[in-house]
PDB file of C-alpha atoms in Angstrom:
ATOM      1  CA  SER A   1     -36.988 -40.655  40.226  1.00  0.00           C
ATOM      2  CA  PRO A   2     -34.284 -40.726  37.517  1.00  0.00           C
ATOM      3  CA  LEU A   3     -33.626 -37.608  35.434  1.00  0.00           C
ATOM      4  CA  PRO A   4     -35.184 -37.657  31.973  1.00  0.00           C
ATOM      5  CA  ALA A   5     -32.764 -38.489  29.175  1.00  0.00           C
ATOM      6  CA  MET A   6     -31.327 -35.425  27.430  1.00  0.00           C
ATOM      7  CA  GLU A   7     -32.215 -35.174  23.750  1.00  0.00           C
ATOM      8  CA  LEU A   8     -29.258 -35.424  21.385  1.00  0.00           C
ATOM      9  CA  LEU A   9     -27.953 -32.289  19.716  1.00  0.00           C
ATOM     10  CA  SER A  10     -28.048 -31.865  15.966  1.00  0.00           C
ATOM     11  CA  THR A  11     -24.777 -31.666  14.063  1.00  0.00           C
ATOM     12  CA  PRO A  12     -23.819 -28.109  12.993  1.00  0.00           C
ATOM     13  CA  LYS A  13     -24.221 -27.589   9.239  1.00  0.00           C
ATOM     14  CA  ASN A  14     -23.469 -25.001   6.551  1.00  0.00           C
ATOM     15  CA  ILE A  15     -20.319 -23.544   8.126  1.00  0.00           C
ATOM     16  CA  GLU A  16     -19.579 -20.032   6.849  1.00  0.00           C
ATOM     17  CA  ILE A  17     -16.318 -18.118   7.391  1.00  0.00           C
ATOM     18  CA  ASN A  18     -15.947 -14.425   6.540  1.00  0.00           C
ATOM     19  CA  ASN A  19     -14.403 -11.125   7.717  1.00  0.00           C
ATOM     20  CA  ILE A  20     -10.997 -12.806   7.676  1.00  0.00           C
ATOM     21  CA  THR A  21      -7.988 -10.760   8.815  1.00  0.00           C
ATOM     22  CA  CYS A  22      -4.422 -11.676   9.714  1.00  0.00           C
ATOM     23  CA  ASP A  23      -5.438 -12.773  13.235  1.00  0.00           C
ATOM     24  CA  SER A  24      -9.221 -13.212  13.293  1.00  0.00           C
ATOM     25  CA  PHE A  25     -12.256 -14.536  11.435  1.00  0.00           C
ATOM     26  CA  ARG A  26     -16.031 -14.667  11.838  1.00  0.00           C
ATOM     27  CA  ILE A  27     -17.761 -18.028  11.824  1.00  0.00           C
ATOM     28  CA  SER A  28     -21.399 -19.104  11.738  1.00  0.00           C
ATOM     29  CA  TRP A  29     -23.336 -22.310  11.162  1.00  0.00           C
ATOM     30  CA  HIS A  30     -26.866 -23.660  11.128  1.00  0.00           C
ATOM     31  CA  MET A  31     -28.385 -25.309  14.222  1.00  0.00           C
ATOM     32  CA  GLU A  32     -31.827 -26.835  14.629  1.00  0.00           C
ATOM     33  CA  LYS A  33     -34.310 -24.512  16.377  1.00  0.00           C
ATOM     34  CA  GLY A  34     -34.627 -26.794  19.377  1.00  0.00           C
ATOM     35  CA  ASP A  35     -30.865 -26.572  19.987  1.00  0.00           C
ATOM     36  CA  LEU A  36     -30.584 -22.785  20.007  1.00  0.00           C
ATOM     37  CA  GLU A  37     -31.903 -22.393  23.557  1.00  0.00           C
ATOM     38  CA  ARG A  38     -30.099 -25.450  24.934  1.00  0.00           C
ATOM     39  CA  VAL A  39     -26.524 -25.049  23.692  1.00  0.00           C
ATOM     40  CA  THR A  40     -24.155 -23.559  26.281  1.00  0.00           C
ATOM     41  CA  HIS A  41     -20.761 -23.977  24.621  1.00  0.00           C
ATOM     42  CA  TYR A  42     -19.052 -24.247  21.244  1.00  0.00           C
ATOM     43  CA  PHE A  43     -15.999 -26.409  20.586  1.00  0.00           C
ATOM     44  CA  ILE A  44     -13.852 -25.278  17.651  1.00  0.00           C
ATOM     45  CA  ASP A  45     -11.165 -27.526  16.188  1.00  0.00           C
ATOM     46  CA  LEU A  46      -8.624 -25.331  14.364  1.00  0.00           C
ATOM     47  CA  ASN A  47      -5.718 -26.883  12.491  1.00  0.00           C
ATOM     48  CA  LYS A  48      -2.937 -25.265  10.497  1.00  0.00           C
ATOM     49  CA  LYS A  49      -2.528 -26.944   7.120  1.00  0.00           C
ATOM     50  CA  GLU A  50       0.875 -28.477   6.554  1.00  0.00           C
ATOM     51  CA  ASN A  51       3.180 -26.270   4.503  1.00  0.00           C
ATOM     52  CA  LYS A  52       5.509 -28.337   2.344  1.00  0.00           C
ATOM     53  CA  ASN A  53       7.943 -25.405   2.158  1.00  0.00           C
ATOM     54  CA  SER A  54       8.008 -24.763   5.904  1.00  0.00           C
ATOM     55  CA  ASN A  55      11.340 -24.258   7.602  1.00  0.00           C
ATOM     56  CA  LYS A  56      12.439 -27.697   8.786  1.00  0.00           C
ATOM     57  CA  PHE A  57      14.463 -26.103  11.573  1.00  0.00           C
ATOM     58  CA  LYS A  58      11.278 -24.693  13.143  1.00  0.00           C
ATOM     59  CA  HIS A  59       9.155 -26.493  15.743  1.00  0.00           C
ATOM     60  CA  ARG A  60       5.909 -27.971  14.421  1.00  0.00           C
ATOM     61  CA  ASP A  61       2.629 -26.341  15.363  1.00  0.00           C
ATOM     62  CA  VAL A  62       0.085 -28.287  17.378  1.00  0.00           C
ATOM     63  CA  PRO A  63      -3.690 -28.278  16.705  1.00  0.00           C
ATOM     64  CA  THR A  64      -5.725 -25.678  18.599  1.00  0.00           C
ATOM     65  CA  LYS A  65      -8.915 -26.705  20.399  1.00  0.00           C
ATOM     66  CA  LEU A  66     -11.004 -23.693  21.378  1.00  0.00           C
ATOM     67  CA  VAL A  67     -13.854 -23.718  23.899  1.00  0.00           C
ATOM     68  CA  ALA A  68     -16.234 -20.756  23.860  1.00  0.00           C
ATOM     69  CA  LYS A  69     -19.442 -19.955  25.686  1.00  0.00           C
ATOM     70  CA  ALA A  70     -22.382 -19.941  23.316  1.00  0.00           C
ATOM     71  CA  VAL A  71     -23.123 -16.510  21.855  1.00  0.00           C
ATOM     72  CA  PRO A  72     -25.371 -15.405  19.010  1.00  0.00           C
ATOM     73  CA  LEU A  73     -23.892 -16.289  15.634  1.00  0.00           C
ATOM     74  CA  PRO A  74     -21.861 -15.223  13.765  1.00  0.00           C
ATOM     75  CA  MET A  75     -19.088 -15.086  16.356  1.00  0.00           C
ATOM     76  CA  THR A  76     -15.588 -13.661  15.991  1.00  0.00           C
ATOM     77  CA  VAL A  77     -12.562 -15.833  16.721  1.00  0.00           C
ATOM     78  CA  ARG A  78      -9.509 -13.698  17.429  1.00  0.00           C
ATOM     79  CA  GLY A  79      -6.027 -14.459  18.705  1.00  0.00           C
ATOM     80  CA  HIS A  80      -2.558 -13.748  17.286  1.00  0.00           C
ATOM     81  CA  TRP A  81      -1.072 -16.370  19.640  1.00  0.00           C
ATOM     82  CA  PHE A  82      -2.660 -19.165  17.576  1.00  0.00           C
ATOM     83  CA  LEU A  83      -3.493 -17.502  14.233  1.00  0.00           C
ATOM     84  CA  SER A  84      -0.681 -16.595  11.842  1.00  0.00           C
ATOM     85  CA  PRO A  85      -0.976 -14.274   8.827  1.00  0.00           C
ATOM     86  CA  ARG A  86      -1.181 -15.666   5.284  1.00  0.00           C
ATOM     87  CA  THR A  87      -1.700 -19.202   6.586  1.00  0.00           C
ATOM     88  CA  GLU A  88      -4.169 -21.895   5.527  1.00  0.00           C
ATOM     89  CA  TYR A  89      -6.339 -23.459   8.232  1.00  0.00           C
ATOM     90  CA  SER A  90      -9.046 -26.083   8.483  1.00  0.00           C
ATOM     91  CA  VAL A  91     -11.834 -25.707  11.035  1.00  0.00           C
ATOM     92  CA  ALA A  92     -14.716 -27.832  12.340  1.00  0.00           C
ATOM     93  CA  VAL A  93     -17.235 -27.082  15.103  1.00  0.00           C
ATOM     94  CA  GLN A  94     -19.199 -28.989  17.700  1.00  0.00           C
ATOM     95  CA  THR A  95     -21.952 -27.699  19.988  1.00  0.00           C
ATOM     96  CA  ALA A  96     -22.390 -28.749  23.599  1.00  0.00           C
ATOM     97  CA  VAL A  97     -24.686 -28.505  26.624  1.00  0.00           C
ATOM     98  CA  LYS A  98     -22.982 -28.377  30.020  1.00  0.00           C
ATOM     99  CA  GLN A  99     -24.969 -30.573  32.392  1.00  0.00           C
ATOM    100  CA  SER A 100     -25.480 -30.276  36.140  1.00  0.00           C
ATOM    101  CA  ASP A 101     -22.802 -32.890  36.844  1.00  0.00           C
ATOM    102  CA  GLY A 102     -20.230 -30.872  34.886  1.00  0.00           C
ATOM    103  CA  GLU A 103     -20.152 -33.245  31.927  1.00  0.00           C
ATOM    104  CA  TYR A 104     -21.000 -32.150  28.386  1.00  0.00           C
ATOM    105  CA  LEU A 105     -23.620 -33.474  26.027  1.00  0.00           C
ATOM    106  CA  VAL A 106     -22.079 -32.876  22.600  1.00  0.00           C
ATOM    107  CA  SER A 107     -23.195 -32.896  18.996  1.00  0.00           C
ATOM    108  CA  GLY A 108     -21.349 -34.582  16.187  1.00  0.00           C
ATOM    109  CA  TRP A 109     -18.546 -32.650  14.504  1.00  0.00           C
ATOM    110  CA  SER A 110     -19.496 -30.498  11.554  1.00  0.00           C
ATOM    111  CA  GLU A 111     -17.902 -30.873   8.173  1.00  0.00           C
ATOM    112  CA  THR A 112     -14.408 -29.375   7.900  1.00  0.00           C
ATOM    113  CA  VAL A 113     -13.980 -26.130   5.981  1.00  0.00           C
ATOM    114  CA  GLU A 114     -10.787 -24.362   4.948  1.00  0.00           C
ATOM    115  CA  PHE A 115      -9.746 -20.717   4.830  1.00  0.00           C
ATOM    116  CA  CYS A 116      -6.610 -18.575   4.618  1.00  0.00           C
ATOM    117  CA  THR A 117      -5.809 -15.675   6.953  1.00  0.00           C
ATOM    118  CA  GLY A 118      -5.002 -12.226   5.604  1.00  0.00           C
ATOM    119  CA  GLY A 119      -1.600 -10.627   5.381  1.00  0.00           C
ATOM    120  CA  ALA A 120       0.310  -7.537   4.359  1.00  0.00           C
ATOM    121  CA  LEU A 121      -2.721  -5.427   3.551  1.00  0.00           C
ATOM    122  CA  ASP A 122      -3.614  -5.462   7.246  1.00  0.00           C
ATOM    123  CA  TYR A 123      -0.522  -3.402   8.089  1.00  0.00           C
ATOM    124  CA  ALA A 124      -0.464   0.034   6.547  1.00  0.00           C
ATOM    125  CA  LYS A 125       2.609   2.262   6.677  1.00  0.00           C
ATOM    126  CA  GLU A 126       0.753   4.392   9.210  1.00  0.00           C
ATOM    127  CA  HIS A 127       0.471   1.428  11.586  1.00  0.00           C
ATOM    128  CA  LEU A 128       4.173   0.699  11.219  1.00  0.00           C
ATOM    129  CA  ALA A 129       4.941   4.360  11.887  1.00  0.00           C
ATOM    130  CA  GLN A 130       3.044   4.035  15.185  1.00  0.00           C
ATOM    131  CA  LEU A 131       5.077   0.941  16.089  1.00  0.00           C
ATOM    132  CA  GLN A 132       8.233   2.854  15.211  1.00  0.00           C
ATOM    133  CA  GLU A 133       7.248   5.687  17.547  1.00  0.00           C
ATOM    134  CA  LYS A 134       6.651   3.224  20.398  1.00  0.00           C
ATOM    135  CA  ALA A 135      10.026   1.588  19.763  1.00  0.00           C
ATOM    136  CA  GLU A 136      11.783   4.954  19.743  1.00  0.00           C
ATOM    137  CA  LEU A 137      10.262   5.858  23.113  1.00  0.00           C
ATOM    138  CA  ILE A 138      11.858   2.890  24.881  1.00  0.00           C
ATOM    139  CA  ALA A 139      15.070   2.647  22.846  1.00  0.00           C
ATOM    140  CA  GLY A 140      18.136   2.727  25.078  1.00  0.00           C
ATOM    141  CA  ARG A 141      21.406   4.458  24.460  1.00  0.00           C
ATOM    142  CA  MET A 142      23.331   3.535  21.312  1.00  0.00           C
ATOM    143  CA  LEU A 143      26.435   1.342  21.639  1.00  0.00           C
ATOM    144  CA  ARG A 144      29.261   0.940  19.135  1.00  0.00           C
ATOM    145  CA  PHE A 145      29.412  -2.420  17.350  1.00  0.00           C
ATOM    146  CA  SER A 146      31.598  -3.969  14.660  1.00  0.00           C
ATOM    147  CA  VAL A 147      29.979  -7.245  13.553  1.00  0.00           C
ATOM    148  CA  PHE A 148      26.660  -8.759  12.602  1.00  0.00           C
ATOM    149  CA  TYR A 149      26.190 -12.342  13.745  1.00  0.00           C
ATOM    150  CA  ARG A 150      23.861 -15.256  13.156  1.00  0.00           C
ATOM    151  CA  ASN A 151      23.353 -18.085  15.652  1.00  0.00           C
ATOM    152  CA  GLN A 152      21.884 -21.435  14.689  1.00  0.00           C
ATOM    153  CA  HIS A 153      22.009 -25.071  15.660  1.00  0.00           C
ATOM    154  CA  LYS A 154      24.783 -27.364  14.465  1.00  0.00           C
ATOM    155  CA  GLU A 155      22.452 -29.085  11.983  1.00  0.00           C
ATOM    156  CA  TYR A 156      21.766 -25.791  10.200  1.00  0.00           C
ATOM    157  CA  PHE A 157      25.418 -25.089   9.452  1.00  0.00           C
ATOM    158  CA  GLN A 158      26.007 -28.729   8.477  1.00  0.00           C
ATOM    159  CA  HIS A 159      23.161 -28.399   5.981  1.00  0.00           C
ATOM    160  CA  VAL A 160      24.681 -25.181   4.604  1.00  0.00           C
ATOM    161  CA  ARG A 161      28.079 -26.834   4.120  1.00  0.00           C
ATOM    162  CA  MET A 162      26.821 -30.096   2.629  1.00  0.00           C
ATOM    163  CA  HIS A 163      23.894 -28.950   0.489  1.00  0.00           C
ATOM    164  CA  CYS A 164      24.268 -25.210  -0.174  1.00  0.00           C
ATOM    165  CA  GLY A 165      27.876 -24.862  -1.283  1.00  0.00           C
ATOM    166  CA  ASN A 166      28.828 -23.343   2.073  1.00  0.00           C
ATOM    167  CA  VAL A 167      26.535 -20.371   1.355  1.00  0.00           C
ATOM    168  CA  MET A 168      23.724 -19.243   3.645  1.00  0.00           C
ATOM    169  CA  LYS A 169      20.940 -18.653   1.139  1.00  0.00           C
ATOM    170  CA  PRO A 170      18.065 -16.197   1.705  1.00  0.00           C
ATOM    171  CA  SER A 171      14.819 -17.722   2.907  1.00  0.00           C
ATOM    172  CA  LEU A 172      11.276 -16.421   3.190  1.00  0.00           C
ATOM    173  CA  LYS A 173      10.599 -14.416   6.350  1.00  0.00           C
ATOM    174  CA  ASP A 174       8.497 -16.521   8.716  1.00  0.00           C
ATOM    175  CA  ASN A 175       5.479 -15.374  10.742  1.00  0.00           C
ATOM    176  CA  SER A 176       7.337 -14.587  13.958  1.00  0.00           C
ATOM    177  CA  GLY A 177       6.947 -11.096  15.385  1.00  0.00           C
ATOM    178  CA  SER A 178       3.862  -8.921  15.017  1.00  0.00           C
ATOM    179  CA  HIS A 179       0.926 -10.485  13.243  1.00  0.00           C
ATOM    180  CA  GLY A 180       0.331  -9.032   9.807  1.00  0.00           C
ATOM    181  CA  SER A 181       3.810  -7.589   9.310  1.00  0.00           C
ATOM    182  CA  PRO A 182       4.300  -6.857   5.573  1.00  0.00           C
ATOM    183  CA  THR A 183       7.576  -8.808   5.510  1.00  0.00           C
ATOM    184  CA  SER A 184       6.129 -12.080   6.865  1.00  0.00           C
ATOM    185  CA  GLY A 185       5.847 -14.673   4.146  1.00  0.00           C
ATOM    186  CA  MET A 186       6.761 -12.063   1.522  1.00  0.00           C
ATOM    187  CA  LEU A 187      10.409 -10.970   1.827  1.00  0.00           C
ATOM    188  CA  HIS A 188      13.463 -13.180   1.293  1.00  0.00           C
ATOM    189  CA  GLY A 189      16.525 -12.515   3.414  1.00  0.00           C
ATOM    190  CA  ILE A 190      18.839 -13.742   6.164  1.00  0.00           C
ATOM    191  CA  PHE A 191      18.397 -12.854   9.820  1.00  0.00           C
ATOM    192  CA  PHE A 192      21.376 -11.326  11.603  1.00  0.00           C
ATOM    193  CA  SER A 193      21.677  -9.780  15.054  1.00  0.00           C
ATOM    194  CA  CYS A 194      23.914  -6.974  16.279  1.00  0.00           C
ATOM    195  CA  ASN A 195      23.281  -6.910  20.018  1.00  0.00           C
ATOM    196  CA  THR A 196      26.253  -5.604  21.962  1.00  0.00           C
ATOM    197  CA  GLU A 197      27.157  -6.061  25.608  1.00  0.00           C
ATOM    198  CA  PHE A 198      27.746  -2.815  27.460  1.00  0.00           C
ATOM    199  CA  ASN A 199      30.847  -3.944  29.350  1.00  0.00           C
ATOM    200  CA  THR A 200      32.679  -5.757  26.533  1.00  0.00           C
ATOM    201  CA  GLY A 201      31.544  -4.099  23.304  1.00  0.00           C
ATOM    202  CA  GLN A 202      31.122  -7.610  21.911  1.00  0.00           C
ATOM    203  CA  PRO A 203      28.052  -9.714  21.033  1.00  0.00           C
ATOM    204  CA  PRO A 204      26.587 -11.646  23.985  1.00  0.00           C
ATOM    205  CA  PRO A 205      28.113 -15.141  24.315  1.00  0.00           C
ATOM    206  CA  ASP A 206      24.754 -16.951  24.319  1.00  0.00           C
ATOM    207  CA  SER A 207      21.797 -16.918  21.957  1.00  0.00           C
ATOM    208  CA  PRO A 208      18.356 -18.579  22.070  1.00  0.00           C
ATOM    209  CA  TYR A 209      18.738 -19.473  18.387  1.00  0.00           C
ATOM    210  CA  GLY A 210      21.595 -21.962  18.834  1.00  0.00           C
ATOM    211  CA  ARG A 211      25.133 -22.468  20.103  1.00  0.00           C
ATOM    212  CA  TYR A 212      26.927 -22.049  16.757  1.00  0.00           C
ATOM    213  CA  ARG A 213      27.670 -18.583  15.376  1.00  0.00           C
ATOM    214  CA  PHE A 214      28.666 -16.972  12.102  1.00  0.00           C
ATOM    215  CA  GLN A 215      30.058 -13.411  12.236  1.00  0.00           C
ATOM    216  CA  ILE A 216      30.598 -10.875   9.473  1.00  0.00           C
ATOM    217  CA  PRO A 217      32.154  -7.376   9.626  1.00  0.00           C
ATOM    218  CA  ALA A 218      29.418  -4.751   9.855  1.00  0.00           C
ATOM    219  CA  GLN A 219      30.593  -2.832   6.773  1.00  0.00           C
ATOM    220  CA  ARG A 220      29.967  -5.857   4.555  1.00  0.00           C
ATOM    221  CA  LEU A 221      26.213  -5.552   5.158  1.00  0.00           C
ATOM    222  CA  PHE A 222      25.731  -1.933   6.222  1.00  0.00           C
ATOM    223  CA  ASN A 223      27.259   0.992   4.337  1.00  0.00           C
ATOM    224  CA  PRO A 224      26.251   4.109   2.336  1.00  0.00           C
ATOM    225  CA  ASN A 225      25.083   1.831  -0.506  1.00  0.00           C
ATOM    226  CA  THR A 226      22.476   0.314   1.820  1.00  0.00           C
ATOM    227  CA  ASN A 227      18.964   1.487   2.570  1.00  0.00           C
ATOM    228  CA  LEU A 228      17.553   0.888   6.046  1.00  0.00           C
ATOM    229  CA  TYR A 229      13.883   0.211   6.871  1.00  0.00           C
ATOM    230  CA  PHE A 230      11.861  -0.242  10.057  1.00  0.00           C
ATOM    231  CA  ALA A 231       9.961  -3.552   9.835  1.00  0.00           C
ATOM    232  CA  ASP A 232       8.652  -4.545  13.268  1.00  0.00           C
ATOM    233  CA  PHE A 233       8.608  -4.017  17.021  1.00  0.00           C
ATOM    234  CA  TYR A 234       7.321  -6.681  19.368  1.00  0.00           C
ATOM    235  CA  CYS A 235       7.546  -8.161  22.860  1.00  0.00           C
ATOM    236  CA  MET A 236       8.658 -11.728  23.598  1.00  0.00           C
ATOM    237  CA  TYR A 237       6.761 -11.749  26.946  1.00  0.00           C
ATOM    238  CA  THR A 238      10.048 -11.115  28.780  1.00  0.00           C
ATOM    239  CA  ALA A 239      11.889  -7.960  29.807  1.00  0.00           C
ATOM    240  CA  TYR A 240      13.171  -7.672  26.241  1.00  0.00           C
ATOM    241  CA  HIS A 241      11.567  -6.030  23.236  1.00  0.00           C
ATOM    242  CA  TYR A 242      12.736  -6.627  19.694  1.00  0.00           C
ATOM    243  CA  VAL A 243      13.098  -4.252  16.776  1.00  0.00           C
ATOM    244  CA  VAL A 244      13.361  -5.782  13.314  1.00  0.00           C
ATOM    245  CA  LEU A 245      15.107  -3.711  10.637  1.00  0.00           C
ATOM    246  CA  VAL A 246      15.768  -4.500   6.983  1.00  0.00           C
ATOM    247  CA  LEU A 247      19.116  -3.738   5.339  1.00  0.00           C
ATOM    248  CA  ALA A 248      18.675  -3.705   1.568  1.00  0.00           C
ATOM    249  CA  PRO A 249      21.269  -2.901  -1.107  1.00  0.00           C
ATOM    250  CA  LYS A 250      20.062   0.180  -2.972  1.00  0.00           C
ATOM    251  CA  GLY A 251      18.062  -0.699  -6.065  1.00  0.00           C
ATOM    252  CA  SER A 252      17.727  -4.393  -5.174  1.00  0.00           C
ATOM    253  CA  SER A 253      14.411  -6.245  -5.377  1.00  0.00           C
ATOM    254  CA  GLY A 254      14.269  -6.220  -1.576  1.00  0.00           C
ATOM    255  CA  ASP A 255      14.845  -2.466  -1.564  1.00  0.00           C
ATOM    256  CA  LEU A 256      11.974  -1.902  -3.997  1.00  0.00           C
ATOM    257  CA  PHE A 257       9.692  -4.166  -1.923  1.00  0.00           C
ATOM    258  CA  CYS A 258      10.486  -2.296   1.305  1.00  0.00           C
ATOM    259  CA  ARG A 259      10.238   1.157  -0.228  1.00  0.00           C
ATOM    260  CA  GLU A 260       6.545   0.570  -0.968  1.00  0.00           C
ATOM    261  CA  ARG A 261       5.664  -0.959   2.400  1.00  0.00           C
ATOM    262  CA  LEU A 262       8.030   0.070   5.208  1.00  0.00           C
ATOM    263  CA  PRO A 263       9.119   3.362   6.806  1.00  0.00           C
ATOM    264  CA  GLN A 264      12.636   4.241   5.632  1.00  0.00           C
ATOM    265  CA  LEU A 265      15.229   5.341   8.202  1.00  0.00           C
ATOM    266  CA  ASP A 266      18.143   7.729   7.834  1.00  0.00           C
ATOM    267  CA  ILE A 267      21.193   5.448   8.127  1.00  0.00           C
ATOM    268  CA  SER A 268      23.220   8.132   9.901  1.00  0.00           C
ATOM    269  CA  SER A 269      20.546   9.369  12.314  1.00  0.00           C
ATOM    270  CA  ASN A 270      17.936   7.109  13.909  1.00  0.00           C
ATOM    271  CA  ARG A 271      17.307   5.467  17.309  1.00  0.00           C
ATOM    272  CA  PHE A 272      18.136   1.882  16.330  1.00  0.00           C
ATOM    273  CA  LEU A 273      21.095   1.344  13.990  1.00  0.00           C
ATOM    274  CA  THR A 274      23.415   3.899  12.415  1.00  0.00           C
ATOM    275  CA  CYS A 275      26.319   4.042  10.018  1.00  0.00           C
ATOM    276  CA  SER A 276      28.389   7.206   9.641  1.00  0.00           C
ATOM    277  CA  VAL A 277      31.823   8.277   8.409  1.00  0.00           C
ATOM    278  CA  GLU A 278      34.358   9.499  10.966  1.00  0.00           C
ATOM    279  CA  GLU A 279      37.910  10.389   9.878  1.00  0.00           C
ATOM    280  CA  GLY A 280      37.418   8.528   6.628  1.00  0.00           C
ATOM    281  CA  GLU A 281      36.193   5.296   8.226  1.00  0.00           C
ATOM    282  CA  LEU A 282      32.732   3.815   8.731  1.00  0.00           C
ATOM    283  CA  VAL A 283      31.560   3.788  12.326  1.00  0.00           C
ATOM    284  CA  PHE A 284      28.574   1.779  13.564  1.00  0.00           C
TER     285      PHE A 284
END
């Protein structure tokens, strides 16, 4: 005899979001009593709201569809690989019953609600100090260097020449790196690298950020009138780990921002980047 028809599921209502951090949130909703014992899975449709001021040289984010086994509500959604700090999201939910043939009986989608993830308050100086200690433990030997460099795509430098008076202007730090870093979305600056190859003493010829490179003598950015701060340490899921430091002219707005939020480093004695005077000249 044919299987009895499965009753339809009610649409989730009264979505509530709370306990929001830089990379997690708690979500709950109302379901009809008859659905509570039947539902086996939740489908969560999470979308990042478009930021009109987003960096046009960055790749666009794609919507995130999450599938979770049904658990008592509220449930926590956590994941720094798809949640960014200080970012607005919209979310809708759908409940489902997995049937014996592997197909799902699903409810209608709930209404869409919006929320914004947390940010700098999630990272205390103590947490950054712990990251700094981890970075110091794996830091390799120091190599001499003479230039800072910035790699980008051809379109970036064309934009600088045509629309910015041939000046690379500071931009807001994006959300790359550790989630919840105090600098993300808060500090204006320009990213430079100073990696040095062991055998040549020069920057590596290639960069993942683009084929075109701008170089500047190290003393122009780093000298005794500069304060140095530890900002981040993270893994790119390769053999490499990255340390992010902030160079800020003493007394500048960036210096005041960092002084309140980041561990300060001694420019002449630390495990990452140093500047000292030898025979009357700056050595890096």
